[in-house]
Amino acid sequence: MQYLSRFAGKVAVLSASTDGIGLAIARRLGQEKAKVVVCSRNMDNVNKAVESLKKENIEVIGVKCHISNSEERSNLIQEAVKNFGGIDLLMINAGVSPYIGDLVDCPESAWDKGFDVNVKGPFLLTKEVIPTMRKRGAGSILFMATSLIYKDVPYMGVYTSSKSSLLRLTKQFAMELAKDNIRVNCVAPGPVNTSFLAEIAKTELCQNIVENEIPMKRIGRPEEIAAPAAFLLSDEASYITGETIVIAGGLQSRL
């Protein structure tokens, strides 16, 4: 497949980007000539992702970064600036589902972890990257939510409650940063074939959603999230900000 060069000269930082959707987006941006910075909590996974992308002639570095760790977030930004001169694009893909069960039985520790990784981490990383984008005169930011926020899904209350907060972050940051020529958007994927979904995909709930609620009657591929994500990050989406785009095979997904 022939790709455009929409990101020539651009530097992209992507969190949780060594596997699944994150890696697919990193690959797509790199194929379109972005300089890519991938990261995750596990350095072995970082090294594997970097090796894979370099084999495709993508200009890439890898950094160990847990989005909830302030020192590692700072190092991620510093490495991007040191190696590539700045940051133009930020995609935040971090996400955990620390508790599956009724909300009334959710322990405080699980609630804290869900919001720490799914909301606080993305908020702080975005806040810390903004100064580098302002220096560049523009930027594009993309959050990763889930289409499940639009549904009443049993036992997933911590995950959906935290991920729904990203829609509000998207709107608020978009409003505040428009004057700086920085756009902020969000994608909300449906079920996608990733390691994160592997266990959930086996459940009767997930199978029922795929068979009875998704008109396309299948789960998505990471590449099918990467393409619209790349569009939103690109200058082709220059008049789109503050929006959340659902990518879910037709799954009913509106409030």
PDB file of C-alpha atoms in Angstrom:
ATOM      1  CA  MET A   1       0.000   0.000   0.000  1.00  0.00           C
ATOM      2  CA  GLN A   2       1.232   3.464  -0.883  1.00  0.00           C
ATOM      3  CA  TYR A   3       0.993   6.017   1.916  1.00  0.00           C
ATOM      4  CA  LEU A   4       0.941   9.785   1.916  1.00  0.00           C
ATOM      5  CA  SER A   5       3.643  11.903   3.530  1.00  0.00           C
ATOM      6  CA  ARG A   6       1.286  13.937   5.705  1.00  0.00           C
ATOM      7  CA  PHE A   7       3.670  13.912   8.663  1.00  0.00           C
ATOM      8  CA  ALA A   8       6.982  14.726   6.991  1.00  0.00           C
ATOM      9  CA  GLY A   9       8.969  16.861   9.422  1.00  0.00           C
ATOM     10  CA  LYS A  10       6.590  16.086  12.301  1.00  0.00           C
ATOM     11  CA  VAL A  11       7.529  14.475  15.604  1.00  0.00           C
ATOM     12  CA  ALA A  12       4.982  12.133  17.194  1.00  0.00           C
ATOM     13  CA  VAL A  13       5.006  10.918  20.803  1.00  0.00           C
ATOM     14  CA  LEU A  14       2.734   7.956  21.499  1.00  0.00           C
ATOM     15  CA  SER A  15       2.059   6.455  24.918  1.00  0.00           C
ATOM     16  CA  ALA A  16       1.319   2.743  25.383  1.00  0.00           C
ATOM     17  CA  SER A  17       2.465   2.236  21.819  1.00  0.00           C
ATOM     18  CA  THR A  18       4.416  -1.020  21.745  1.00  0.00           C
ATOM     19  CA  ASP A  19       1.464  -3.282  20.947  1.00  0.00           C
ATOM     20  CA  GLY A  20      -2.084  -3.271  19.605  1.00  0.00           C
ATOM     21  CA  ILE A  21      -3.736  -0.003  18.659  1.00  0.00           C
ATOM     22  CA  GLY A  22      -0.878   2.156  19.933  1.00  0.00           C
ATOM     23  CA  LEU A  23       1.713   0.344  17.823  1.00  0.00           C
ATOM     24  CA  ALA A  24      -0.580   0.393  14.788  1.00  0.00           C
ATOM     25  CA  ILE A  25      -0.913   4.180  15.055  1.00  0.00           C
ATOM     26  CA  ALA A  26       2.844   4.586  15.560  1.00  0.00           C
ATOM     27  CA  ARG A  27       3.435   2.471  12.459  1.00  0.00           C
ATOM     28  CA  ARG A  28       0.920   4.443  10.382  1.00  0.00           C
ATOM     29  CA  LEU A  29       2.416   7.801  11.388  1.00  0.00           C
ATOM     30  CA  GLY A  30       5.899   6.488  10.662  1.00  0.00           C
ATOM     31  CA  GLN A  31       4.814   5.178   7.264  1.00  0.00           C
ATOM     32  CA  GLU A  32       3.656   8.700   6.551  1.00  0.00           C
ATOM     33  CA  LYS A  33       7.126  10.026   7.424  1.00  0.00           C
ATOM     34  CA  ALA A  34       6.674  11.130  11.046  1.00  0.00           C
ATOM     35  CA  LYS A  35       9.582  10.777  13.443  1.00  0.00           C
ATOM     36  CA  VAL A  36       8.135   8.501  16.094  1.00  0.00           C
ATOM     37  CA  VAL A  37       8.691   8.131  19.832  1.00  0.00           C
ATOM     38  CA  VAL A  38       7.125   4.956  21.256  1.00  0.00           C
ATOM     39  CA  CYS A  39       6.910   4.060  24.919  1.00  0.00           C
ATOM     40  CA  SER A  40       5.459   1.639  27.428  1.00  0.00           C
ATOM     41  CA  ARG A  41       6.097   0.464  30.976  1.00  0.00           C
ATOM     42  CA  ASN A  42       8.186  -2.517  29.850  1.00  0.00           C
ATOM     43  CA  MET A  43      11.555  -1.809  28.221  1.00  0.00           C
ATOM     44  CA  ASP A  44      11.674  -5.201  26.528  1.00  0.00           C
ATOM     45  CA  ASN A  45       8.414  -4.360  24.760  1.00  0.00           C
ATOM     46  CA  VAL A  46       9.807  -0.950  23.835  1.00  0.00           C
ATOM     47  CA  ASN A  47      12.891  -2.522  22.280  1.00  0.00           C
ATOM     48  CA  LYS A  48      10.819  -5.033  20.304  1.00  0.00           C
ATOM     49  CA  ALA A  49       8.562  -2.291  18.940  1.00  0.00           C
ATOM     50  CA  VAL A  50      11.523  -0.116  17.958  1.00  0.00           C
ATOM     51  CA  GLU A  51      13.212  -3.028  16.205  1.00  0.00           C
ATOM     52  CA  SER A  52      10.023  -3.854  14.311  1.00  0.00           C
ATOM     53  CA  LEU A  53       9.450  -0.270  13.180  1.00  0.00           C
ATOM     54  CA  LYS A  54      13.075   0.248  12.167  1.00  0.00           C
ATOM     55  CA  LYS A  55      12.803  -2.766   9.863  1.00  0.00           C
ATOM     56  CA  GLU A  56      10.148  -0.764   8.018  1.00  0.00           C
ATOM     57  CA  ASN A  57      12.544   2.178   7.665  1.00  0.00           C
ATOM     58  CA  ILE A  58      10.618   4.239  10.200  1.00  0.00           C
ATOM     59  CA  GLU A  59      12.639   6.823  12.116  1.00  0.00           C
ATOM     60  CA  VAL A  60      11.909   5.872  15.710  1.00  0.00           C
ATOM     61  CA  ILE A  61      13.227   5.881  19.258  1.00  0.00           C
ATOM     62  CA  GLY A  62      11.812   4.095  22.290  1.00  0.00           C
ATOM     63  CA  VAL A  63      11.518   5.246  25.882  1.00  0.00           C
ATOM     64  CA  LYS A  64      10.368   3.453  29.014  1.00  0.00           C
ATOM     65  CA  CYS A  65       7.467   5.408  30.453  1.00  0.00           C
ATOM     66  CA  HIS A  66       4.649   4.648  32.850  1.00  0.00           C
ATOM     67  CA  ILE A  67       2.181   7.453  32.290  1.00  0.00           C
ATOM     68  CA  SER A  68       1.551   7.755  36.032  1.00  0.00           C
ATOM     69  CA  ASN A  69       5.236   8.322  36.820  1.00  0.00           C
ATOM     70  CA  SER A  70       6.186  12.010  36.734  1.00  0.00           C
ATOM     71  CA  GLU A  71       9.917  11.396  36.235  1.00  0.00           C
ATOM     72  CA  GLU A  72       9.294   8.993  33.364  1.00  0.00           C
ATOM     73  CA  ARG A  73       6.858  11.412  31.710  1.00  0.00           C
ATOM     74  CA  SER A  74       9.453  14.160  31.950  1.00  0.00           C
ATOM     75  CA  ASN A  75      12.131  11.887  30.498  1.00  0.00           C
ATOM     76  CA  LEU A  76       9.833  10.922  27.622  1.00  0.00           C
ATOM     77  CA  ILE A  77       9.404  14.568  26.641  1.00  0.00           C
ATOM     78  CA  GLN A  78      13.104  15.319  27.077  1.00  0.00           C
ATOM     79  CA  GLU A  79      14.118  12.380  24.883  1.00  0.00           C
ATOM     80  CA  ALA A  80      11.735  13.463  22.129  1.00  0.00           C
ATOM     81  CA  VAL A  81      13.098  17.005  22.181  1.00  0.00           C
ATOM     82  CA  LYS A  82      16.732  15.887  22.435  1.00  0.00           C
ATOM     83  CA  ASN A  83      16.513  13.401  19.561  1.00  0.00           C
ATOM     84  CA  PHE A  84      14.034  15.087  17.231  1.00  0.00           C
ATOM     85  CA  GLY A  85      13.918  18.758  18.253  1.00  0.00           C
ATOM     86  CA  GLY A  86      10.366  19.030  19.579  1.00  0.00           C
ATOM     87  CA  ILE A  87       6.891  17.489  19.637  1.00  0.00           C
ATOM     88  CA  ASP A  88       4.122  18.116  17.100  1.00  0.00           C
ATOM     89  CA  LEU A  89       1.786  15.185  17.720  1.00  0.00           C
ATOM     90  CA  LEU A  90       0.734  13.443  20.918  1.00  0.00           C
ATOM     91  CA  MET A  91      -1.359  10.279  21.069  1.00  0.00           C
ATOM     92  CA  ILE A  92      -2.279   8.966  24.511  1.00  0.00           C
ATOM     93  CA  ASN A  93      -3.345   5.332  24.496  1.00  0.00           C
ATOM     94  CA  ALA A  94      -2.751   4.289  28.107  1.00  0.00           C
ATOM     95  CA  GLY A  95      -5.597   2.385  29.695  1.00  0.00           C
ATOM     96  CA  VAL A  96      -6.301  -0.151  32.427  1.00  0.00           C
ATOM     97  CA  SER A  97      -9.370  -1.991  33.646  1.00  0.00           C
ATOM     98  CA  PRO A  98      -8.369  -2.757  37.248  1.00  0.00           C
ATOM     99  CA  TYR A  99     -11.727  -4.087  38.388  1.00  0.00           C
ATOM    100  CA  ILE A 100     -14.533  -6.031  36.747  1.00  0.00           C
ATOM    101  CA  GLY A 101     -17.675  -6.212  38.837  1.00  0.00           C
ATOM    102  CA  ASP A 102     -20.456  -4.136  40.337  1.00  0.00           C
ATOM    103  CA  LEU A 103     -19.450  -0.587  41.219  1.00  0.00           C
ATOM    104  CA  VAL A 104     -20.953  -0.920  44.682  1.00  0.00           C
ATOM    105  CA  ASP A 105     -18.357  -3.593  45.446  1.00  0.00           C
ATOM    106  CA  CYS A 106     -15.399  -1.779  43.850  1.00  0.00           C
ATOM    107  CA  PRO A 107     -12.463  -1.300  46.239  1.00  0.00           C
ATOM    108  CA  GLU A 108     -11.077   2.198  46.542  1.00  0.00           C
ATOM    109  CA  SER A 109      -7.657   1.048  45.334  1.00  0.00           C
ATOM    110  CA  ALA A 110      -9.097  -0.171  42.020  1.00  0.00           C
ATOM    111  CA  TRP A 111     -11.034   3.060  41.531  1.00  0.00           C
ATOM    112  CA  ASP A 112      -7.887   5.084  42.220  1.00  0.00           C
ATOM    113  CA  LYS A 113      -5.792   3.022  39.802  1.00  0.00           C
ATOM    114  CA  GLY A 114      -8.381   3.331  37.020  1.00  0.00           C
ATOM    115  CA  PHE A 115      -8.527   7.095  37.270  1.00  0.00           C
ATOM    116  CA  ASP A 116      -4.793   7.463  37.883  1.00  0.00           C
ATOM    117  CA  VAL A 117      -3.861   5.730  34.614  1.00  0.00           C
ATOM    118  CA  ASN A 118      -6.907   6.489  32.457  1.00  0.00           C
ATOM    119  CA  VAL A 119      -7.469  10.139  33.410  1.00  0.00           C
ATOM    120  CA  LYS A 120      -4.787  11.711  35.588  1.00  0.00           C
ATOM    121  CA  GLY A 121      -1.873  10.359  33.540  1.00  0.00           C
ATOM    122  CA  PRO A 122      -3.277  11.588  30.200  1.00  0.00           C
ATOM    123  CA  PHE A 123      -4.126  14.963  31.760  1.00  0.00           C
ATOM    124  CA  LEU A 124      -0.627  15.464  33.154  1.00  0.00           C
ATOM    125  CA  LEU A 125       1.219  14.248  30.043  1.00  0.00           C
ATOM    126  CA  THR A 126      -0.867  16.541  27.864  1.00  0.00           C
ATOM    127  CA  LYS A 127      -0.262  19.470  30.185  1.00  0.00           C
ATOM    128  CA  GLU A 128       3.478  18.806  30.146  1.00  0.00           C
ATOM    129  CA  VAL A 129       3.722  18.483  26.344  1.00  0.00           C
ATOM    130  CA  ILE A 130       1.791  21.679  25.586  1.00  0.00           C
ATOM    131  CA  PRO A 131       4.763  24.048  26.158  1.00  0.00           C
ATOM    132  CA  THR A 132       6.806  22.210  23.524  1.00  0.00           C
ATOM    133  CA  MET A 133       3.913  22.444  21.053  1.00  0.00           C
ATOM    134  CA  ARG A 134       3.510  26.147  21.741  1.00  0.00           C
ATOM    135  CA  LYS A 135       7.170  26.611  20.847  1.00  0.00           C
ATOM    136  CA  ARG A 136       6.497  24.853  17.527  1.00  0.00           C
ATOM    137  CA  GLY A 137       3.489  27.103  16.884  1.00  0.00           C
ATOM    138  CA  ALA A 138       1.007  24.259  16.481  1.00  0.00           C
ATOM    139  CA  GLY A 139       0.144  20.767  17.587  1.00  0.00           C
ATOM    140  CA  SER A 140      -2.356  17.941  17.473  1.00  0.00           C
ATOM    141  CA  ILE A 141      -3.372  15.740  20.411  1.00  0.00           C
ATOM    142  CA  LEU A 142      -5.413  12.544  20.391  1.00  0.00           C
ATOM    143  CA  PHE A 143      -6.942  10.726  23.368  1.00  0.00           C
ATOM    144  CA  MET A 144      -8.072   7.105  23.282  1.00  0.00           C
ATOM    145  CA  ALA A 145     -11.469   6.397  24.888  1.00  0.00           C
ATOM    146  CA  THR A 146     -13.836   3.487  24.162  1.00  0.00           C
ATOM    147  CA  SER A 147     -17.242   3.130  22.551  1.00  0.00           C
ATOM    148  CA  LEU A 148     -18.378   1.358  25.740  1.00  0.00           C
ATOM    149  CA  ILE A 149     -18.813   4.772  27.383  1.00  0.00           C
ATOM    150  CA  TYR A 150     -22.024   5.143  25.382  1.00  0.00           C
ATOM    151  CA  LYS A 151     -23.497   1.878  26.644  1.00  0.00           C
ATOM    152  CA  ASP A 152     -24.740   0.378  29.890  1.00  0.00           C
ATOM    153  CA  VAL A 153     -22.159  -2.389  30.233  1.00  0.00           C
ATOM    154  CA  PRO A 154     -22.302  -4.708  33.256  1.00  0.00           C
ATOM    155  CA  TYR A 155     -19.232  -4.933  35.484  1.00  0.00           C
ATOM    156  CA  MET A 156     -17.152  -2.355  33.536  1.00  0.00           C
ATOM    157  CA  GLY A 157     -18.066   0.718  35.560  1.00  0.00           C
ATOM    158  CA  VAL A 158     -14.549   1.700  36.632  1.00  0.00           C
ATOM    159  CA  TYR A 159     -13.202   1.468  33.090  1.00  0.00           C
ATOM    160  CA  THR A 160     -16.103   3.276  31.422  1.00  0.00           C
ATOM    161  CA  SER A 161     -16.402   5.929  34.133  1.00  0.00           C
ATOM    162  CA  SER A 162     -12.730   6.821  33.814  1.00  0.00           C
ATOM    163  CA  LYS A 163     -12.601   6.659  30.019  1.00  0.00           C
ATOM    164  CA  SER A 164     -15.690   8.871  29.711  1.00  0.00           C
ATOM    165  CA  SER A 165     -13.727  11.597  31.482  1.00  0.00           C
ATOM    166  CA  LEU A 166     -11.482  11.820  28.415  1.00  0.00           C
ATOM    167  CA  LEU A 167     -14.385  13.238  26.406  1.00  0.00           C
ATOM    168  CA  ARG A 168     -14.589  16.163  28.803  1.00  0.00           C
ATOM    169  CA  LEU A 169     -10.805  16.586  28.779  1.00  0.00           C
ATOM    170  CA  THR A 170     -10.923  16.639  24.995  1.00  0.00           C
ATOM    171  CA  LYS A 171     -13.536  19.408  24.944  1.00  0.00           C
ATOM    172  CA  GLN A 172     -11.831  21.476  27.628  1.00  0.00           C
ATOM    173  CA  PHE A 173      -8.323  21.279  26.194  1.00  0.00           C
ATOM    174  CA  ALA A 174      -9.653  21.965  22.694  1.00  0.00           C
ATOM    175  CA  MET A 175     -11.382  25.120  23.868  1.00  0.00           C
ATOM    176  CA  GLU A 176      -8.359  26.388  25.777  1.00  0.00           C
ATOM    177  CA  LEU A 177      -5.722  25.532  23.165  1.00  0.00           C
ATOM    178  CA  ALA A 178      -7.441  26.663  19.972  1.00  0.00           C
ATOM    179  CA  LYS A 179      -5.736  30.066  20.280  1.00  0.00           C
ATOM    180  CA  ASP A 180      -2.368  28.256  20.224  1.00  0.00           C
ATOM    181  CA  ASN A 181      -3.219  26.395  17.018  1.00  0.00           C
ATOM    182  CA  ILE A 182      -3.287  23.127  18.963  1.00  0.00           C
ATOM    183  CA  ARG A 183      -6.145  20.756  18.167  1.00  0.00           C
ATOM    184  CA  VAL A 184      -7.397  18.082  20.575  1.00  0.00           C
ATOM    185  CA  ASN A 185      -9.577  15.160  19.572  1.00  0.00           C
ATOM    186  CA  CYS A 186     -10.471  11.683  20.769  1.00  0.00           C
ATOM    187  CA  VAL A 187     -11.297   8.306  19.234  1.00  0.00           C
ATOM    188  CA  ALA A 188     -13.600   5.756  20.846  1.00  0.00           C
ATOM    189  CA  PRO A 189     -12.950   2.291  19.398  1.00  0.00           C
ATOM    190  CA  GLY A 190     -15.313  -0.623  19.707  1.00  0.00           C
ATOM    191  CA  PRO A 191     -13.970  -4.147  20.336  1.00  0.00           C
ATOM    192  CA  VAL A 192     -10.579  -4.475  18.616  1.00  0.00           C
ATOM    193  CA  ASN A 193      -8.339  -7.513  18.243  1.00  0.00           C
ATOM    194  CA  THR A 194      -5.658  -6.680  20.822  1.00  0.00           C
ATOM    195  CA  SER A 195      -4.078  -8.380  23.825  1.00  0.00           C
ATOM    196  CA  PHE A 196      -6.075  -5.989  26.045  1.00  0.00           C
ATOM    197  CA  LEU A 197      -9.323  -7.457  24.694  1.00  0.00           C
ATOM    198  CA  ALA A 198      -8.135 -11.071  24.647  1.00  0.00           C
ATOM    199  CA  GLU A 199      -9.738 -12.166  27.902  1.00  0.00           C
ATOM    200  CA  ILE A 200     -12.832  -9.992  27.545  1.00  0.00           C
ATOM    201  CA  ALA A 201     -13.376 -11.321  24.012  1.00  0.00           C
ATOM    202  CA  LYS A 202     -13.981 -14.784  25.445  1.00  0.00           C
ATOM    203  CA  THR A 203     -16.880 -13.628  27.619  1.00  0.00           C
ATOM    204  CA  GLU A 204     -20.504 -14.122  26.711  1.00  0.00           C
ATOM    205  CA  LEU A 205     -21.058 -10.367  27.062  1.00  0.00           C
ATOM    206  CA  CYS A 206     -18.487  -9.508  24.384  1.00  0.00           C
ATOM    207  CA  GLN A 207     -19.646 -12.250  22.045  1.00  0.00           C
ATOM    208  CA  ASN A 208     -23.230 -11.042  22.421  1.00  0.00           C
ATOM    209  CA  ILE A 209     -22.213  -7.479  21.553  1.00  0.00           C
ATOM    210  CA  VAL A 210     -20.357  -8.635  18.444  1.00  0.00           C
ATOM    211  CA  GLU A 211     -23.134 -10.920  17.222  1.00  0.00           C
ATOM    212  CA  ASN A 212     -26.171  -8.839  18.108  1.00  0.00           C
ATOM    213  CA  GLU A 213     -25.134  -5.201  18.397  1.00  0.00           C
ATOM    214  CA  ILE A 214     -22.379  -4.634  15.830  1.00  0.00           C
ATOM    215  CA  PRO A 215     -23.889  -4.580  12.327  1.00  0.00           C
ATOM    216  CA  MET A 216     -20.559  -5.658  10.814  1.00  0.00           C
ATOM    217  CA  LYS A 217     -20.595  -8.675  13.194  1.00  0.00           C
ATOM    218  CA  ARG A 218     -16.879  -8.717  13.886  1.00  0.00           C
ATOM    219  CA  ILE A 219     -14.293  -7.049  16.061  1.00  0.00           C
ATOM    220  CA  GLY A 220     -11.985  -4.490  14.515  1.00  0.00           C
ATOM    221  CA  ARG A 221      -8.324  -4.622  13.573  1.00  0.00           C
ATOM    222  CA  PRO A 222      -5.793  -2.196  15.073  1.00  0.00           C
ATOM    223  CA  GLU A 223      -5.080  -0.842  11.583  1.00  0.00           C
ATOM    224  CA  GLU A 224      -8.736   0.163  11.294  1.00  0.00           C
ATOM    225  CA  ILE A 225      -8.273   2.462  14.271  1.00  0.00           C
ATOM    226  CA  ALA A 226      -4.897   3.740  13.086  1.00  0.00           C
ATOM    227  CA  ALA A 227      -6.181   5.167   9.809  1.00  0.00           C
ATOM    228  CA  PRO A 228      -8.833   7.527  11.242  1.00  0.00           C
ATOM    229  CA  ALA A 229      -6.496   8.346  14.144  1.00  0.00           C
ATOM    230  CA  ALA A 230      -3.852   9.450  11.650  1.00  0.00           C
ATOM    231  CA  PHE A 231      -6.423  11.582   9.856  1.00  0.00           C
ATOM    232  CA  LEU A 232      -7.395  13.378  13.073  1.00  0.00           C
ATOM    233  CA  LEU A 233      -3.749  14.027  13.891  1.00  0.00           C
ATOM    234  CA  SER A 234      -3.011  15.315  10.397  1.00  0.00           C
ATOM    235  CA  ASP A 235      -3.486  18.775   8.915  1.00  0.00           C
ATOM    236  CA  GLU A 236      -6.293  17.330   6.787  1.00  0.00           C
ATOM    237  CA  ALA A 237      -8.388  17.567   9.962  1.00  0.00           C
ATOM    238  CA  SER A 238      -7.384  21.195  10.493  1.00  0.00           C
ATOM    239  CA  TYR A 239     -10.968  22.312  11.247  1.00  0.00           C
ATOM    240  CA  ILE A 240     -11.761  19.467  13.646  1.00  0.00           C
ATOM    241  CA  THR A 241     -11.135  19.936  17.355  1.00  0.00           C
ATOM    242  CA  GLY A 242     -12.924  18.907  20.534  1.00  0.00           C
ATOM    243  CA  GLU A 243     -14.542  15.904  18.838  1.00  0.00           C
ATOM    244  CA  THR A 244     -14.783  12.216  19.707  1.00  0.00           C
ATOM    245  CA  ILE A 245     -15.007   9.855  16.747  1.00  0.00           C
ATOM    246  CA  VAL A 246     -16.517   6.410  17.304  1.00  0.00           C
ATOM    247  CA  ILE A 247     -14.882   3.574  15.341  1.00  0.00           C
ATOM    248  CA  ALA A 248     -16.968   0.523  16.146  1.00  0.00           C
ATOM    249  CA  GLY A 249     -18.412  -1.217  13.099  1.00  0.00           C
ATOM    250  CA  GLY A 250     -21.784   0.486  13.476  1.00  0.00           C
ATOM    251  CA  LEU A 251     -22.246  -0.239  17.185  1.00  0.00           C
ATOM    252  CA  GLN A 252     -24.955   2.025  18.623  1.00  0.00           C
ATOM    253  CA  SER A 253     -22.877   4.664  20.370  1.00  0.00           C
ATOM    254  CA  ARG A 254     -24.662   7.900  21.078  1.00  0.00           C
ATOM    255  CA  LEU A 255     -26.029   9.240  24.317  1.00  0.00           C
TER     256      LEU A 255
END
